PDB file of C-alpha atoms and ligand atoms in Angstrom:
ATOM      1  CA  MET A 264     -23.615  25.757  -2.861  1.00  0.00           C
ATOM      2  CA  GLY A 265     -21.908  24.370  -5.957  1.00  0.00           C
ATOM      3  CA  TYR A 266     -18.689  22.427  -5.637  1.00  0.00           C
ATOM      4  CA  GLN A 267     -15.503  23.694  -7.305  1.00  0.00           C
ATOM      5  CA  ASN A 268     -12.863  21.482  -5.711  1.00  0.00           C
ATOM      6  CA  ILE A 269     -14.623  18.194  -5.162  1.00  0.00           C
ATOM      7  CA  ILE A 270     -17.079  16.014  -7.072  1.00  0.00           C
ATOM      8  CA  VAL A 271     -20.031  14.833  -5.026  1.00  0.00           C
ATOM      9  CA  GLU A 272     -22.113  11.884  -6.223  1.00  0.00           C
ATOM     10  CA  LYS A 273     -24.640   9.465  -4.834  1.00  0.00           C
ATOM     11  CA  LYS A 274     -24.256   5.877  -6.032  1.00  0.00           C
ATOM     12  CA  GLY A 275     -27.144   3.908  -4.615  1.00  0.00           C
ATOM     13  CA  ARG A 276     -26.787   4.138  -0.858  1.00  0.00           C
ATOM     14  CA  VAL A 277     -23.160   5.299  -1.012  1.00  0.00           C
ATOM     15  CA  GLY A 278     -22.065   8.946  -0.949  1.00  0.00           C
ATOM     16  CA  LEU A 279     -18.929   9.393  -3.050  1.00  0.00           C
ATOM     17  CA  ILE A 280     -16.657  12.418  -2.669  1.00  0.00           C
ATOM     18  CA  THR A 281     -13.778  12.797  -5.147  1.00  0.00           C
ATOM     19  CA  LEU A 282     -11.167  15.441  -4.357  1.00  0.00           C
ATOM     20  CA  ASN A 283     -10.681  17.310  -7.600  1.00  0.00           C
ATOM     21  CA  ARG A 284      -7.758  19.753  -7.751  1.00  0.00           C
ATOM     22  CA  PRO A 285      -5.579  17.677 -10.079  1.00  0.00           C
ATOM     23  CA  LYS A 286      -3.132  20.467 -10.925  1.00  0.00           C
ATOM     24  CA  ALA A 287      -2.292  20.933  -7.249  1.00  0.00           C
ATOM     25  CA  LEU A 288      -2.317  17.188  -6.438  1.00  0.00           C
ATOM     26  CA  ASN A 289      -5.499  17.767  -4.436  1.00  0.00           C
ATOM     27  CA  ALA A 290      -3.788  20.122  -1.999  1.00  0.00           C
ATOM     28  CA  LEU A 291      -6.352  20.833   0.675  1.00  0.00           C
ATOM     29  CA  CYS A 292      -7.079  24.534   0.356  1.00  0.00           C
ATOM     30  CA  ASP A 293      -9.594  26.199   2.679  1.00  0.00           C
ATOM     31  CA  ALA A 294     -12.310  26.153   0.018  1.00  0.00           C
ATOM     32  CA  LEU A 295     -11.880  22.419  -0.555  1.00  0.00           C
ATOM     33  CA  VAL A 296     -12.060  21.669   3.162  1.00  0.00           C
ATOM     34  CA  GLN A 297     -15.235  23.761   3.441  1.00  0.00           C
ATOM     35  CA  GLU A 298     -16.791  21.937   0.500  1.00  0.00           C
ATOM     36  CA  LEU A 299     -15.859  18.608   2.021  1.00  0.00           C
ATOM     37  CA  GLY A 300     -17.659  19.596   5.217  1.00  0.00           C
ATOM     38  CA  LYS A 301     -20.709  20.658   3.254  1.00  0.00           C
ATOM     39  CA  ALA A 302     -20.796  17.374   1.313  1.00  0.00           C
ATOM     40  CA  LEU A 303     -20.524  15.400   4.549  1.00  0.00           C
ATOM     41  CA  ASP A 304     -23.376  17.467   6.037  1.00  0.00           C
ATOM     42  CA  GLU A 305     -25.491  16.578   3.004  1.00  0.00           C
ATOM     43  CA  PHE A 306     -24.710  12.883   3.155  1.00  0.00           C
ATOM     44  CA  GLU A 307     -25.131  12.713   6.886  1.00  0.00           C
ATOM     45  CA  SER A 308     -28.598  14.254   6.767  1.00  0.00           C
ATOM     46  CA  ASP A 309     -29.645  11.986   3.874  1.00  0.00           C
ATOM     47  CA  ALA A 310     -31.268   8.927   5.446  1.00  0.00           C
ATOM     48  CA  HIS A 311     -30.736   6.991   2.229  1.00  0.00           C
ATOM     49  CA  VAL A 312     -26.936   7.271   2.475  1.00  0.00           C
ATOM     50  CA  GLY A 313     -25.457   4.484   4.605  1.00  0.00           C
ATOM     51  CA  ALA A 314     -21.725   4.938   3.947  1.00  0.00           C
ATOM     52  CA  ILE A 315     -19.362   7.475   2.398  1.00  0.00           C
ATOM     53  CA  VAL A 316     -16.232   7.053   0.280  1.00  0.00           C
ATOM     54  CA  ILE A 317     -13.583   9.771  -0.071  1.00  0.00           C
ATOM     55  CA  THR A 318     -11.045   9.417  -2.843  1.00  0.00           C
ATOM     56  CA  GLY A 319      -8.634  11.457  -4.956  1.00  0.00           C
ATOM     57  CA  SER A 320      -6.866  10.830  -8.253  1.00  0.00           C
ATOM     58  CA  GLU A 321      -4.538   8.064  -9.381  1.00  0.00           C
ATOM     59  CA  LYS A 322      -1.540  10.295  -8.603  1.00  0.00           C
ATOM     60  CA  ALA A 323      -2.677  11.847  -5.347  1.00  0.00           C
ATOM     61  CA  PHE A 324      -5.275  11.279  -2.692  1.00  0.00           C
ATOM     62  CA  ALA A 325      -4.094  14.639  -1.337  1.00  0.00           C
ATOM     63  CA  ALA A 326      -0.600  16.161  -1.122  1.00  0.00           C
ATOM     64  CA  GLY A 327      -1.431  17.949   2.121  1.00  0.00           C
ATOM     65  CA  ALA A 328      -2.694  21.324   3.200  1.00  0.00           C
ATOM     66  CA  ASP A 329      -2.209  23.976   0.550  1.00  0.00           C
ATOM     67  CA  ILE A 330       1.312  25.279   1.188  1.00  0.00           C
ATOM     68  CA  LYS A 331       0.889  28.256  -1.148  1.00  0.00           C
ATOM     69  CA  GLU A 332      -2.213  29.344   0.735  1.00  0.00           C
ATOM     70  CA  MET A 333      -0.720  28.994   4.215  1.00  0.00           C
ATOM     71  CA  LYS A 334       2.876  30.121   3.683  1.00  0.00           C
ATOM     72  CA  ASP A 335       2.272  33.792   4.641  1.00  0.00           C
ATOM     73  CA  ARG A 336       0.027  33.164   7.621  1.00  0.00           C
ATOM     74  CA  ASN A 337       1.305  34.268  11.002  1.00  0.00           C
ATOM     75  CA  PHE A 338       0.710  33.037  14.511  1.00  0.00           C
ATOM     76  CA  VAL A 339      -2.227  35.320  15.223  1.00  0.00           C
ATOM     77  CA  ASP A 340      -3.934  34.346  11.935  1.00  0.00           C
ATOM     78  CA  VAL A 341      -3.684  30.618  12.549  1.00  0.00           C
ATOM     79  CA  TYR A 342      -4.370  30.813  16.291  1.00  0.00           C
ATOM     80  CA  VAL A 343      -7.421  33.052  16.110  1.00  0.00           C
ATOM     81  CA  SER A 344      -8.953  31.202  13.155  1.00  0.00           C
ATOM     82  CA  ASP A 345      -8.038  27.895  14.831  1.00  0.00           C
ATOM     83  CA  PHE A 346      -6.479  26.904  11.527  1.00  0.00           C
ATOM     84  CA  ILE A 347      -6.672  23.212  10.753  1.00  0.00           C
ATOM     85  CA  THR A 348      -9.113  22.275  13.542  1.00  0.00           C
ATOM     86  CA  LYS A 349     -12.033  24.151  12.065  1.00  0.00           C
ATOM     87  CA  GLY A 350     -13.467  22.277   9.115  1.00  0.00           C
ATOM     88  CA  TRP A 351     -10.946  19.454   9.043  1.00  0.00           C
ATOM     89  CA  GLU A 352     -12.277  17.703  12.120  1.00  0.00           C
ATOM     90  CA  ARG A 353     -15.660  17.494  10.363  1.00  0.00           C
ATOM     91  CA  VAL A 354     -14.506  14.237   8.771  1.00  0.00           C
ATOM     92  CA  ALA A 355     -13.604  12.688  12.119  1.00  0.00           C
ATOM     93  CA  GLN A 356     -16.948  13.824  13.527  1.00  0.00           C
ATOM     94  CA  CYS A 357     -19.005  12.182  10.792  1.00  0.00           C
ATOM     95  CA  ARG A 358     -21.239   9.565  12.431  1.00  0.00           C
ATOM     96  CA  LYS A 359     -21.688   7.490   9.304  1.00  0.00           C
ATOM     97  CA  PRO A 360     -18.789   5.270   8.216  1.00  0.00           C
ATOM     98  CA  VAL A 361     -16.263   6.898   5.907  1.00  0.00           C
ATOM     99  CA  ILE A 362     -13.864   4.911   3.735  1.00  0.00           C
ATOM    100  CA  ALA A 363     -10.737   6.517   2.302  1.00  0.00           C
ATOM    101  CA  ALA A 364      -9.734   5.030  -1.070  1.00  0.00           C
ATOM    102  CA  VAL A 365      -6.126   6.159  -1.394  1.00  0.00           C
ATOM    103  CA  ALA A 366      -4.020   6.060  -4.559  1.00  0.00           C
ATOM    104  CA  GLY A 367      -0.774   7.971  -4.922  1.00  0.00           C
ATOM    105  CA  TYR A 368       0.319  10.560  -2.389  1.00  0.00           C
ATOM    106  CA  ALA A 369      -1.408  10.933   0.970  1.00  0.00           C
ATOM    107  CA  LEU A 370       0.939  13.413   2.593  1.00  0.00           C
ATOM    108  CA  GLY A 371       0.660  15.767   5.527  1.00  0.00           C
ATOM    109  CA  GLY A 372      -2.972  16.813   5.746  1.00  0.00           C
ATOM    110  CA  GLY A 373      -3.741  14.181   3.089  1.00  0.00           C
ATOM    111  CA  CYS A 374      -2.487  11.427   5.370  1.00  0.00           C
ATOM    112  CA  GLU A 375      -4.299  13.060   8.285  1.00  0.00           C
ATOM    113  CA  LEU A 376      -7.524  13.235   6.283  1.00  0.00           C
ATOM    114  CA  ALA A 377      -7.233   9.531   5.433  1.00  0.00           C
ATOM    115  CA  MET A 378      -6.637   8.727   9.105  1.00  0.00           C
ATOM    116  CA  MET A 379      -9.815  10.611  10.093  1.00  0.00           C
ATOM    117  CA  CYS A 380     -11.722   8.078   7.995  1.00  0.00           C
ATOM    118  CA  ASP A 381     -12.810   4.750   9.451  1.00  0.00           C
ATOM    119  CA  VAL A 382     -11.166   2.422   6.939  1.00  0.00           C
ATOM    120  CA  ILE A 383      -8.291   3.105   4.548  1.00  0.00           C
ATOM    121  CA  LEU A 384      -8.045   1.022   1.379  1.00  0.00           C
ATOM    122  CA  ALA A 385      -4.827   1.653  -0.525  1.00  0.00           C
ATOM    123  CA  ALA A 386      -3.773   1.173  -4.132  1.00  0.00           C
ATOM    124  CA  GLU A 387      -0.361  -0.414  -4.644  1.00  0.00           C
ATOM    125  CA  ASN A 388       1.097   2.988  -5.582  1.00  0.00           C
ATOM    126  CA  ALA A 389      -0.111   4.715  -2.391  1.00  0.00           C
ATOM    127  CA  LYS A 390       2.458   6.633  -0.344  1.00  0.00           C
ATOM    128  CA  PHE A 391       1.770   7.924   3.146  1.00  0.00           C
ATOM    129  CA  GLY A 392       3.819  10.488   4.993  1.00  0.00           C
ATOM    130  CA  GLN A 393       3.956  13.448   7.359  1.00  0.00           C
ATOM    131  CA  PRO A 394       6.509  15.720   5.659  1.00  0.00           C
ATOM    132  CA  GLU A 395       5.567  18.863   7.628  1.00  0.00           C
ATOM    133  CA  ILE A 396       8.964  18.811   9.363  1.00  0.00           C
ATOM    134  CA  THR A 397      10.576  19.563   5.988  1.00  0.00           C
ATOM    135  CA  LEU A 398       8.491  22.762   5.839  1.00  0.00           C
ATOM    136  CA  GLY A 399       9.496  23.890   9.298  1.00  0.00           C
ATOM    137  CA  VAL A 400       6.236  22.917  10.990  1.00  0.00           C
ATOM    138  CA  LEU A 401       4.671  19.830  12.497  1.00  0.00           C
ATOM    139  CA  PRO A 402       1.495  17.925  11.658  1.00  0.00           C
ATOM    140  CA  GLY A 403      -1.481  19.997  12.736  1.00  0.00           C
ATOM    141  CA  ALA A 404      -4.501  17.893  11.829  1.00  0.00           C
ATOM    142  CA  GLY A 405      -3.867  14.924  14.077  1.00  0.00           C
ATOM    143  CA  GLY A 406      -0.787  13.376  12.470  1.00  0.00           C
ATOM    144  CA  THR A 407       1.306  13.007  15.613  1.00  0.00           C
ATOM    145  CA  GLN A 408      -1.693  11.584  17.482  1.00  0.00           C
ATOM    146  CA  ARG A 409      -3.597   9.357  15.056  1.00  0.00           C
ATOM    147  CA  LEU A 410      -0.491   7.991  13.308  1.00  0.00           C
ATOM    148  CA  THR A 411       1.043   7.076  16.660  1.00  0.00           C
ATOM    149  CA  ARG A 412      -2.092   5.226  17.713  1.00  0.00           C
ATOM    150  CA  LEU A 413      -2.290   3.423  14.373  1.00  0.00           C
ATOM    151  CA  VAL A 414       1.324   2.413  13.709  1.00  0.00           C
ATOM    152  CA  GLY A 415       2.971   2.776  17.118  1.00  0.00           C
ATOM    153  CA  LYS A 416       5.481   5.233  18.513  1.00  0.00           C
ATOM    154  CA  ALA A 417       8.634   4.064  16.698  1.00  0.00           C
ATOM    155  CA  LYS A 418       7.294   4.375  13.169  1.00  0.00           C
ATOM    156  CA  ALA A 419       5.259   7.514  13.896  1.00  0.00           C
ATOM    157  CA  MET A 420       8.312   9.192  15.402  1.00  0.00           C
ATOM    158  CA  GLU A 421      10.469   8.220  12.454  1.00  0.00           C
ATOM    159  CA  MET A 422       7.942   9.452   9.905  1.00  0.00           C
ATOM    160  CA  CYS A 423       7.104  12.718  11.681  1.00  0.00           C
ATOM    161  CA  LEU A 424      10.732  13.517  12.542  1.00  0.00           C
ATOM    162  CA  SER A 425      12.227  12.688   9.146  1.00  0.00           C
ATOM    163  CA  GLY A 426       9.333  13.109   6.732  1.00  0.00           C
ATOM    164  CA  ARG A 427       9.993   9.607   5.346  1.00  0.00           C
ATOM    165  CA  MET A 428       7.119   8.193   3.321  1.00  0.00           C
ATOM    166  CA  MET A 429       5.675   4.719   3.761  1.00  0.00           C
ATOM    167  CA  ASP A 430       4.640   2.696   0.744  1.00  0.00           C
ATOM    168  CA  ALA A 431       1.379   0.762   0.635  1.00  0.00           C
ATOM    169  CA  ALA A 432       2.913  -2.574   1.657  1.00  0.00           C
ATOM    170  CA  GLU A 433       4.556  -1.045   4.730  1.00  0.00           C
ATOM    171  CA  ALA A 434       1.350   0.822   5.555  1.00  0.00           C
ATOM    172  CA  GLU A 435      -0.576  -2.459   5.491  1.00  0.00           C
ATOM    173  CA  ARG A 436       2.040  -4.270   7.606  1.00  0.00           C
ATOM    174  CA  SER A 437       1.949  -1.413  10.103  1.00  0.00           C
ATOM    175  CA  GLY A 438      -1.830  -1.383  10.476  1.00  0.00           C
ATOM    176  CA  LEU A 439      -2.390   1.995   8.820  1.00  0.00           C
ATOM    177  CA  VAL A 440      -4.433   0.559   5.963  1.00  0.00           C
ATOM    178  CA  SER A 441      -6.790  -2.366   6.012  1.00  0.00           C
ATOM    179  CA  ARG A 442      -6.035  -3.674   2.487  1.00  0.00           C
ATOM    180  CA  VAL A 443      -3.770  -2.993  -0.494  1.00  0.00           C
ATOM    181  CA  LEU A 444      -5.286  -3.442  -3.943  1.00  0.00           C
ATOM    182  CA  PRO A 445      -4.149  -3.193  -7.545  1.00  0.00           C
ATOM    183  CA  ALA A 446      -4.847   0.403  -8.592  1.00  0.00           C
ATOM    184  CA  GLU A 447      -7.521  -0.607 -11.108  1.00  0.00           C
ATOM    185  CA  GLN A 448      -9.493  -2.440  -8.411  1.00  0.00           C
ATOM    186  CA  LEU A 449      -9.322   0.260  -5.728  1.00  0.00           C
ATOM    187  CA  MET A 450     -12.586   2.061  -6.459  1.00  0.00           C
ATOM    188  CA  ASP A 451     -14.566  -1.125  -7.166  1.00  0.00           C
ATOM    189  CA  GLU A 452     -13.480  -2.583  -3.845  1.00  0.00           C
ATOM    190  CA  ALA A 453     -14.091   0.660  -1.956  1.00  0.00           C
ATOM    191  CA  MET A 454     -17.602   0.959  -3.419  1.00  0.00           C
ATOM    192  CA  LYS A 455     -18.289  -2.735  -2.778  1.00  0.00           C
ATOM    193  CA  LEU A 456     -17.259  -2.361   0.851  1.00  0.00           C
ATOM    194  CA  ALA A 457     -19.296   0.834   1.258  1.00  0.00           C
ATOM    195  CA  ASP A 458     -22.315  -0.830  -0.383  1.00  0.00           C
ATOM    196  CA  ARG A 459     -22.073  -3.777   1.975  1.00  0.00           C
ATOM    197  CA  ILE A 460     -21.870  -1.500   5.022  1.00  0.00           C
ATOM    198  CA  ALA A 461     -24.777   0.580   3.686  1.00  0.00           C
ATOM    199  CA  SER A 462     -26.896  -2.575   3.405  1.00  0.00           C
ATOM    200  CA  MET A 463     -26.641  -3.137   7.179  1.00  0.00           C
ATOM    201  CA  SER A 464     -28.802  -1.390   9.765  1.00  0.00           C
ATOM    202  CA  THR A 465     -27.598   2.234   9.761  1.00  0.00           C
ATOM    203  CA  PRO A 466     -28.268   2.853  13.485  1.00  0.00           C
ATOM    204  CA  VAL A 467     -26.374  -0.321  14.378  1.00  0.00           C
ATOM    205  CA  VAL A 468     -23.537   0.598  11.988  1.00  0.00           C
ATOM    206  CA  MET A 469     -23.323   3.934  13.811  1.00  0.00           C
ATOM    207  CA  MET A 470     -23.190   2.120  17.154  1.00  0.00           C
ATOM    208  CA  VAL A 471     -20.316  -0.055  15.910  1.00  0.00           C
ATOM    209  CA  LYS A 472     -18.392   3.007  14.741  1.00  0.00           C
ATOM    210  CA  GLU A 473     -18.945   4.810  18.019  1.00  0.00           C
ATOM    211  CA  SER A 474     -17.931   1.766  20.032  1.00  0.00           C
ATOM    212  CA  VAL A 475     -14.729   1.021  18.069  1.00  0.00           C
ATOM    213  CA  ASN A 476     -13.727   4.683  18.305  1.00  0.00           C
ATOM    214  CA  ARG A 477     -14.310   4.582  22.056  1.00  0.00           C
ATOM    215  CA  ALA A 478     -11.442   2.064  22.264  1.00  0.00           C
ATOM    216  CA  TYR A 479      -9.070   4.958  21.487  1.00  0.00           C
ATOM    217  CA  GLU A 480     -10.430   7.220  24.162  1.00  0.00           C
ATOM    218  CA  SER A 481     -11.076   5.095  27.229  1.00  0.00           C
ATOM    219  CA  THR A 482      -9.720   2.415  29.474  1.00  0.00           C
ATOM    220  CA  LEU A 483     -10.587  -1.188  28.583  1.00  0.00           C
ATOM    221  CA  ALA A 484     -13.107  -1.377  31.431  1.00  0.00           C
ATOM    222  CA  GLU A 485     -14.858   1.811  30.325  1.00  0.00           C
ATOM    223  CA  GLY A 486     -14.804   0.703  26.700  1.00  0.00           C
ATOM    224  CA  LEU A 487     -16.298  -2.678  27.547  1.00  0.00           C
ATOM    225  CA  ARG A 488     -19.045  -1.013  29.567  1.00  0.00           C
ATOM    226  CA  PHE A 489     -19.783   1.362  26.696  1.00  0.00           C
ATOM    227  CA  GLU A 490     -19.914  -1.500  24.197  1.00  0.00           C
ATOM    228  CA  ARG A 491     -22.292  -3.461  26.426  1.00  0.00           C
ATOM    229  CA  ARG A 492     -24.666  -0.487  26.735  1.00  0.00           C
ATOM    230  CA  LEU A 493     -24.811  -0.139  22.945  1.00  0.00           C
ATOM    231  CA  PHE A 494     -25.159  -3.900  22.540  1.00  0.00           C
ATOM    232  CA  HIS A 495     -28.177  -3.815  24.850  1.00  0.00           C
ATOM    233  CA  ALA A 496     -29.545  -0.807  22.982  1.00  0.00           C
ATOM    234  CA  ALA A 497     -29.356  -2.709  19.687  1.00  0.00           C
ATOM    235  CA  PHE A 498     -32.090  -4.989  21.064  1.00  0.00           C
ATOM    236  CA  ALA A 499     -34.422  -1.990  21.066  1.00  0.00           C
ATOM    237  CA  THR A 500     -34.226  -1.780  17.260  1.00  0.00           C
ATOM    238  CA  GLU A 501     -36.573  -3.429  14.777  1.00  0.00           C
ATOM    239  CA  ASP A 502     -33.478  -4.331  12.786  1.00  0.00           C
ATOM    240  CA  GLN A 503     -32.246  -6.660  15.546  1.00  0.00           C
ATOM    241  CA  LYS A 504     -35.552  -8.552  15.321  1.00  0.00           C
ATOM    242  CA  GLU A 505     -35.323  -8.616  11.530  1.00  0.00           C
ATOM    243  CA  GLY A 506     -31.658  -9.683  11.445  1.00  0.00           C
ATOM    244  CA  MET A 507     -32.130 -12.582  13.812  1.00  0.00           C
ATOM    245  CA  ALA A 508     -35.476 -13.657  12.279  1.00  0.00           C
ATOM    246  CA  ALA A 509     -33.858 -13.657   8.827  1.00  0.00           C
ATOM    247  CA  PHE A 510     -31.083 -15.924  10.093  1.00  0.00           C
ATOM    248  CA  VAL A 511     -33.555 -18.401  11.582  1.00  0.00           C
ATOM    249  CA  GLU A 512     -35.740 -18.295   8.441  1.00  0.00           C
ATOM    250  CA  LYS A 513     -32.659 -18.768   6.222  1.00  0.00           C
ATOM    251  CA  ARG A 514     -33.207 -15.586   4.198  1.00  0.00           C
ATOM    252  CA  GLN A 515     -31.481 -12.272   3.675  1.00  0.00           C
ATOM    253  CA  PRO A 516     -32.423  -9.586   6.234  1.00  0.00           C
ATOM    254  CA  ASP A 517     -34.325  -6.516   5.066  1.00  0.00           C
ATOM    255  CA  PHE A 518     -33.157  -3.787   7.417  1.00  0.00           C
ATOM    256  CA  LYS A 519     -35.326  -0.677   7.724  1.00  0.00           C
ATOM    257  CA  ASP A 520     -32.907   1.434   9.782  1.00  0.00           C
ATOM    258  CA  ARG A 521     -35.437   1.452  12.606  1.00  0.00           C
TER     259      ARG A 521
HETATM  260  C1  LIG B 202      -2.125  19.803   7.542  1.00  0.00           C
HETATM  261  C2  LIG B 202      -0.881  20.533   7.787  1.00  0.00           C
HETATM  262  C3  LIG B 202      -0.819  21.239   9.060  1.00  0.00           C
HETATM  263  C4  LIG B 202       0.175  20.618   6.988  1.00  0.00           C
HETATM  264  C5  LIG B 202       0.391  20.063   5.676  1.00  0.00           C
HETATM  265  O1  LIG B 202      -0.280  19.234   5.118  1.00  0.00           O
HETATM  266  S1  LIG B 202       1.768  20.718   4.970  1.00  0.00           S
HETATM  267  C6  LIG B 202       1.862  19.946   3.389  1.00  0.00           C
HETATM  268  C7  LIG B 202       2.489  18.623   3.474  1.00  0.00           C
HETATM  269  N1  LIG B 202       2.729  18.102   2.138  1.00  0.00           N
HETATM  270  C8  LIG B 202       3.864  18.238   1.508  1.00  0.00           C
HETATM  271  O2  LIG B 202       4.839  18.788   1.991  1.00  0.00           O
HETATM  272  C9  LIG B 202       3.919  17.651   0.111  1.00  0.00           C
HETATM  273  C10 LIG B 202       4.196  18.749  -0.903  1.00  0.00           C
HETATM  274  N2  LIG B 202       4.311  18.213  -2.267  1.00  0.00           N
HETATM  275  C11 LIG B 202       5.358  17.527  -2.687  1.00  0.00           C
HETATM  276  O3  LIG B 202       6.306  17.261  -1.988  1.00  0.00           O
HETATM  277  C12 LIG B 202       5.349  17.105  -4.108  1.00  0.00           C
HETATM  278  O4  LIG B 202       4.400  17.866  -4.807  1.00  0.00           O
HETATM  279  C13 LIG B 202       4.994  15.594  -4.316  1.00  0.00           C
HETATM  280  C14 LIG B 202       6.159  14.736  -3.791  1.00  0.00           C
HETATM  281  C15 LIG B 202       3.716  15.214  -3.642  1.00  0.00           C
HETATM  282  C16 LIG B 202       4.834  15.312  -5.853  1.00  0.00           C
HETATM  283  O5  LIG B 202       5.957  15.768  -6.559  1.00  0.00           O
HETATM  284  P1  LIG B 202       5.875  15.962  -8.143  1.00  0.00           P
HETATM  285  O6  LIG B 202       7.235  16.399  -8.560  1.00  0.00           O
HETATM  286  O7  LIG B 202       5.284  14.773  -8.774  1.00  0.00           O
HETATM  287  O8  LIG B 202       4.828  17.147  -8.371  1.00  0.00           O
HETATM  288  P2  LIG B 202       5.008  18.720  -8.107  1.00  0.00           P
HETATM  289  O9  LIG B 202       5.526  19.354  -9.353  1.00  0.00           O
HETATM  290  O10 LIG B 202       5.807  18.968  -6.878  1.00  0.00           O
HETATM  291  O11 LIG B 202       3.519  19.169  -7.803  1.00  0.00           O
HETATM  292  C17 LIG B 202       2.572  19.388  -8.847  1.00  0.00           C
HETATM  293  C18 LIG B 202       1.838  20.676  -8.525  1.00  0.00           C
HETATM  294  O12 LIG B 202       1.131  20.493  -7.288  1.00  0.00           O
HETATM  295  C19 LIG B 202       1.514  21.529  -6.386  1.00  0.00           C
HETATM  296  N3  LIG B 202       1.458  21.010  -5.009  1.00  0.00           N
HETATM  297  C20 LIG B 202       1.842  19.808  -4.584  1.00  0.00           C
HETATM  298  N4  LIG B 202       1.631  19.691  -3.266  1.00  0.00           N
HETATM  299  C21 LIG B 202       1.121  20.855  -2.859  1.00  0.00           C
HETATM  300  C22 LIG B 202       0.700  21.376  -1.600  1.00  0.00           C
HETATM  301  N5  LIG B 202       0.722  20.621  -0.475  1.00  0.00           N
HETATM  302  N6  LIG B 202       0.234  22.634  -1.543  1.00  0.00           N
HETATM  303  C23 LIG B 202       0.154  23.403  -2.642  1.00  0.00           C
HETATM  304  N7  LIG B 202       0.525  22.974  -3.875  1.00  0.00           N
HETATM  305  C24 LIG B 202       1.007  21.730  -3.980  1.00  0.00           C
HETATM  306  C25 LIG B 202       2.909  21.899  -6.816  1.00  0.00           C
HETATM  307  O13 LIG B 202       3.256  23.164  -6.339  1.00  0.00           O
HETATM  308  C26 LIG B 202       2.777  21.837  -8.317  1.00  0.00           C
HETATM  309  O14 LIG B 202       2.103  22.961  -8.795  1.00  0.00           O
HETATM  310  P3  LIG B 202       2.900  24.140  -9.611  1.00  0.00           P
HETATM  311  O15 LIG B 202       3.633  23.424 -10.699  1.00  0.00           O
HETATM  312  O16 LIG B 202       1.832  25.068 -10.077  1.00  0.00           O
HETATM  313  O17 LIG B 202       3.820  24.759  -8.614  1.00  0.00           O
END
């Protein structure tokens, strides 16, 4: 399958996906979401890819689900097709780490897409928001849930109820993004971070991701037990032997993802 709405590239061990509907500010039409899922399938089954970056343009990461495409849908259409769950959740289900490099607008589904990623790096001009209320609907791809967990109830309520956008500085203060960067450094830093993650042991990276995500879905006691099980499992990998031997021998580790 060729890609019409995204650009898919491999840069060393990093899979790079660039949303590419500039005229529509990367509005997430069904075809784009399908292509995104396909690209993630490709990268996930490629043992050489250790991390994935999703980005947009300087003006927009993504301005949300495609309003023109969804405006005439009715209840039965969206309910039966499970609109928004199908396809979109593919990003959240990716087992390899995914970094969102966000410049410009990340609104509605764009903000939700960024929040499905594991790390959000933001350019200084980034703007995050859940403006669905202004369209007579509510967030449908996790906005009320993930935003609340990330920034707390007060801010999530305010943003979802009013549609107010957050700038990059506020998003960093609130814990939505991990770092804010000058726009011209955003992609370099995102690729550098992805490269660094990809140089680690992929199975152990996947364990870390699974364990951190478990913190959102379990009690502390359950989460700690889960982490300990994975920690013990890491000792069954060759990479644990290599990582610790490399430290003792004062050299860089050479992980084999085994
Ligand atoms: C996931 C779920 C359940 C829901 C959603 O995501 S609902 C969508 C939420 N997003 C929004 O409500 C944002 C909509 N867009 C805007 O408010 C503005 O476009 C903007 C503030 C992001 C930028 O404004 P600006 O004046 O700079 O640019 P525009 O002229 O408004 O847009 C340029 C071009 O892009 C089209 N566009 C923008 N966003 C979308 C969208 N979400 N869906 C479809 N098309 C979009 C816009 O219509 C215009 O194209 P045309 O000139 O051809 O109309």
